[in-house]
Short mmCIF file of C-alpha atoms in Angstrom, two decimals:
data_model
loop_
_atom_site.label_atom_id
_atom_site.label_comp_id
_atom_site.label_asym_id
_atom_site.label_seq_id
_atom_site.Cartn_x
_atom_site.Cartn_y
_atom_site.Cartn_z
CA MET A 9 11.20 -10.61 11.97
CA TYR A 10 7.99 -12.60 11.92
CA PRO A 11 8.00 -16.24 10.82
CA GLU A 12 7.04 -16.68 7.17
CA HIS A 13 4.50 -19.41 7.87
CA LEU A 14 2.51 -16.92 9.98
CA THR A 15 2.77 -13.98 7.61
CA ARG A 16 2.38 -15.72 4.25
CA PRO A 17 -1.47 -15.69 4.39
CA MET A 18 -1.39 -11.98 5.29
CA LYS A 19 0.89 -11.28 2.34
CA GLU A 20 -1.12 -13.48 -0.02
CA GLU A 21 -4.32 -11.63 0.83
CA LEU A 22 -3.00 -8.72 -1.22
CA VAL A 23 -0.81 -10.63 -3.69
CA ASN A 24 -3.74 -12.85 -4.71
CA ASP A 25 -5.67 -9.68 -5.57
CA GLY A 26 -2.96 -8.42 -7.92
CA PHE A 27 -0.62 -6.55 -5.61
CA LYS A 28 3.04 -7.00 -6.54
CA ASP A 29 5.14 -8.23 -3.60
CA LEU A 30 8.05 -5.82 -3.20
CA ASN A 31 10.31 -7.93 -1.02
CA THR A 32 13.69 -6.36 -1.85
CA PRO A 33 14.95 -2.77 -1.81
CA GLU A 34 15.75 -3.15 -5.50
CA ALA A 35 12.12 -4.04 -6.29
CA VAL A 36 10.95 -0.92 -4.43
CA THR A 37 13.45 1.28 -6.25
CA GLU A 38 12.60 -0.25 -9.63
CA LEU A 39 8.91 0.47 -9.12
CA LEU A 40 9.15 3.97 -7.70
CA GLU A 41 12.07 5.29 -9.73
CA ASN A 42 10.62 4.13 -13.05
CA GLN A 43 6.95 4.67 -12.24
CA LYS A 44 4.79 6.22 -14.92
CA GLY A 45 1.21 6.76 -13.87
CA THR A 46 -0.13 5.81 -10.48
CA ALA A 47 0.96 3.16 -7.99
CA LEU A 48 -0.79 2.16 -4.79
CA VAL A 49 1.64 0.80 -2.19
CA VAL A 50 0.32 -0.87 0.96
CA ILE A 51 2.74 -1.11 3.88
CA ASN A 52 1.42 -4.38 5.29
CA SER A 53 1.61 -5.41 8.94
CA VAL A 54 0.63 -8.22 11.29
CA CYS A 55 -1.47 -5.96 13.52
CA GLY A 56 -5.22 -6.16 13.86
CA CYS A 57 -5.91 -2.92 12.01
CA ALA A 58 -4.00 -4.28 8.99
CA ALA A 59 -6.12 -7.44 9.05
CA GLY A 60 -9.41 -5.78 9.86
CA THR A 61 -9.32 -2.56 7.85
CA ALA A 62 -6.14 -1.73 5.89
CA ARG A 63 -5.89 -4.82 3.68
CA PRO A 64 -9.66 -5.26 3.24
CA GLY A 65 -10.10 -1.51 2.65
CA ALA A 66 -7.41 -1.40 -0.04
CA ARG A 67 -8.86 -4.49 -1.72
CA LEU A 68 -12.42 -3.09 -1.60
CA ALA A 69 -11.26 0.23 -3.05
CA VAL A 70 -9.49 -1.43 -5.97
CA ALA A 71 -12.45 -3.74 -6.61
CA ASN A 72 -15.04 -0.95 -6.58
CA ALA A 73 -13.31 2.16 -7.94
CA LYS A 74 -14.08 3.50 -11.42
CA LYS A 75 -10.57 4.96 -11.64
CA LYS A 76 -7.79 2.70 -10.41
CA PRO A 77 -4.05 2.89 -9.90
CA GLY A 78 -2.04 1.44 -12.75
CA THR A 79 0.15 -0.54 -10.37
CA LEU A 80 -0.66 -2.25 -7.07
CA ALA A 81 2.20 -3.17 -4.74
CA THR A 82 2.91 -4.07 -1.14
CA VAL A 83 5.81 -4.33 1.28
CA PHE A 84 5.53 -6.12 4.61
CA ALA A 85 6.84 -4.34 7.71
CA GLY A 86 8.49 -6.76 10.11
CA VAL A 87 9.03 -9.30 7.34
CA ASP A 88 10.74 -7.66 4.38
CA MET A 89 12.75 -5.26 6.53
CA GLU A 90 15.09 -3.83 3.90
CA ALA A 91 12.32 -3.40 1.32
CA THR A 92 10.15 -1.66 3.90
CA GLN A 93 12.99 0.65 4.88
CA LYS A 94 13.54 1.55 1.21
CA ALA A 95 9.82 2.22 0.73
CA ARG A 96 9.80 4.48 3.78
CA GLU A 97 12.51 6.61 2.18
CA TYR A 98 9.96 7.52 -0.49
CA LEU A 99 7.39 8.35 2.20
CA LEU A 100 9.40 11.09 3.87
CA PRO A 101 8.69 13.40 5.64
CA TYR A 102 6.11 11.04 7.14
CA PRO A 103 7.40 8.91 10.03
CA PRO A 104 7.35 5.09 9.75
CA SER A 105 3.78 3.88 9.96
CA SER A 106 2.44 0.39 9.50
CA PRO A 107 0.02 -0.41 8.26
CA SER A 108 -0.21 2.51 5.88
CA ILE A 109 -1.25 3.14 2.30
CA ALA A 110 0.51 5.41 -0.19
CA LEU A 111 -0.43 6.59 -3.64
CA PHE A 112 2.36 7.64 -5.98
CA LYS A 113 1.98 9.39 -9.31
CA ASP A 114 4.95 9.33 -11.67
CA GLY A 115 7.11 8.26 -8.72
CA GLU A 116 6.02 11.14 -6.45
CA LEU A 117 4.02 10.62 -3.26
CA VAL A 118 0.63 12.31 -3.75
CA HIS A 119 -1.39 10.84 -0.86
CA PHE A 120 -0.55 8.98 2.32
CA VAL A 121 -2.86 7.23 4.78
CA GLU A 122 -1.05 6.77 8.08
CA ARG A 123 -1.84 4.16 10.70
CA HIS A 124 -3.70 6.69 12.86
CA HIS A 125 -6.04 7.28 9.89
CA ILE A 126 -6.66 3.52 9.67
CA GLU A 127 -7.17 2.62 13.34
CA GLY A 128 -10.79 2.81 14.46
CA ARG A 129 -12.17 3.03 10.94
CA SER A 130 -13.97 0.31 9.03
CA ALA A 131 -12.70 -1.31 5.85
CA GLU A 132 -15.58 0.38 4.04
CA MET A 133 -14.51 3.81 5.31
CA ILE A 134 -10.93 3.17 4.20
CA ALA A 135 -12.20 2.01 0.79
CA GLN A 136 -14.39 5.07 0.29
CA HIS A 137 -11.48 7.34 1.22
CA LEU A 138 -9.18 5.58 -1.25
CA ILE A 139 -11.80 5.67 -4.00
CA ALA A 140 -12.01 9.46 -3.58
CA VAL A 141 -8.21 9.65 -3.79
CA PHE A 142 -8.22 7.46 -6.93
CA ASP A 143 -10.84 9.74 -8.49
CA GLU A 144 -8.55 12.71 -7.89
CA PHE A 145 -5.22 11.25 -9.00
CA CYS A 146 -5.81 8.23 -11.24
CA GLU A 147 -6.40 8.79 -14.93
CA THR A 148 -7.60 5.44 -16.16
CA GLU A 149 -11.31 4.80 -15.82
CA VAL A 150 -12.18 1.12 -15.85
CA ALA A 151 -15.45 0.02 -17.46
#
């Protein structure tokens, strides 16, 4: 487990932009079992690709998309261990991957961006990919 004083700014980067911090297994279950509409879940991490592309890419996508997920959430691998494990149950059959980004619709996984799709790509590329996914699966267009 990583020390909170080191990871808090990494967590706050998403939380300050409206992502709900899912730090317990119960919070993950509550969101994904009762989800109506779309939910974007970022599996956060301390690695460089989380800092350089995953978090900024997710934030850029949400800021610039015409259609957006109804709910934004995040779990932090290596910090909120039990919550992350619970979230990964909903990501099966994909293996554990952090950072990663998942889109759920009505509680069902409809799109998953694994770490190997994040590494080596820019935040802008991640954002454009997510915006295309939002256009396909999200229903609410924001003015």
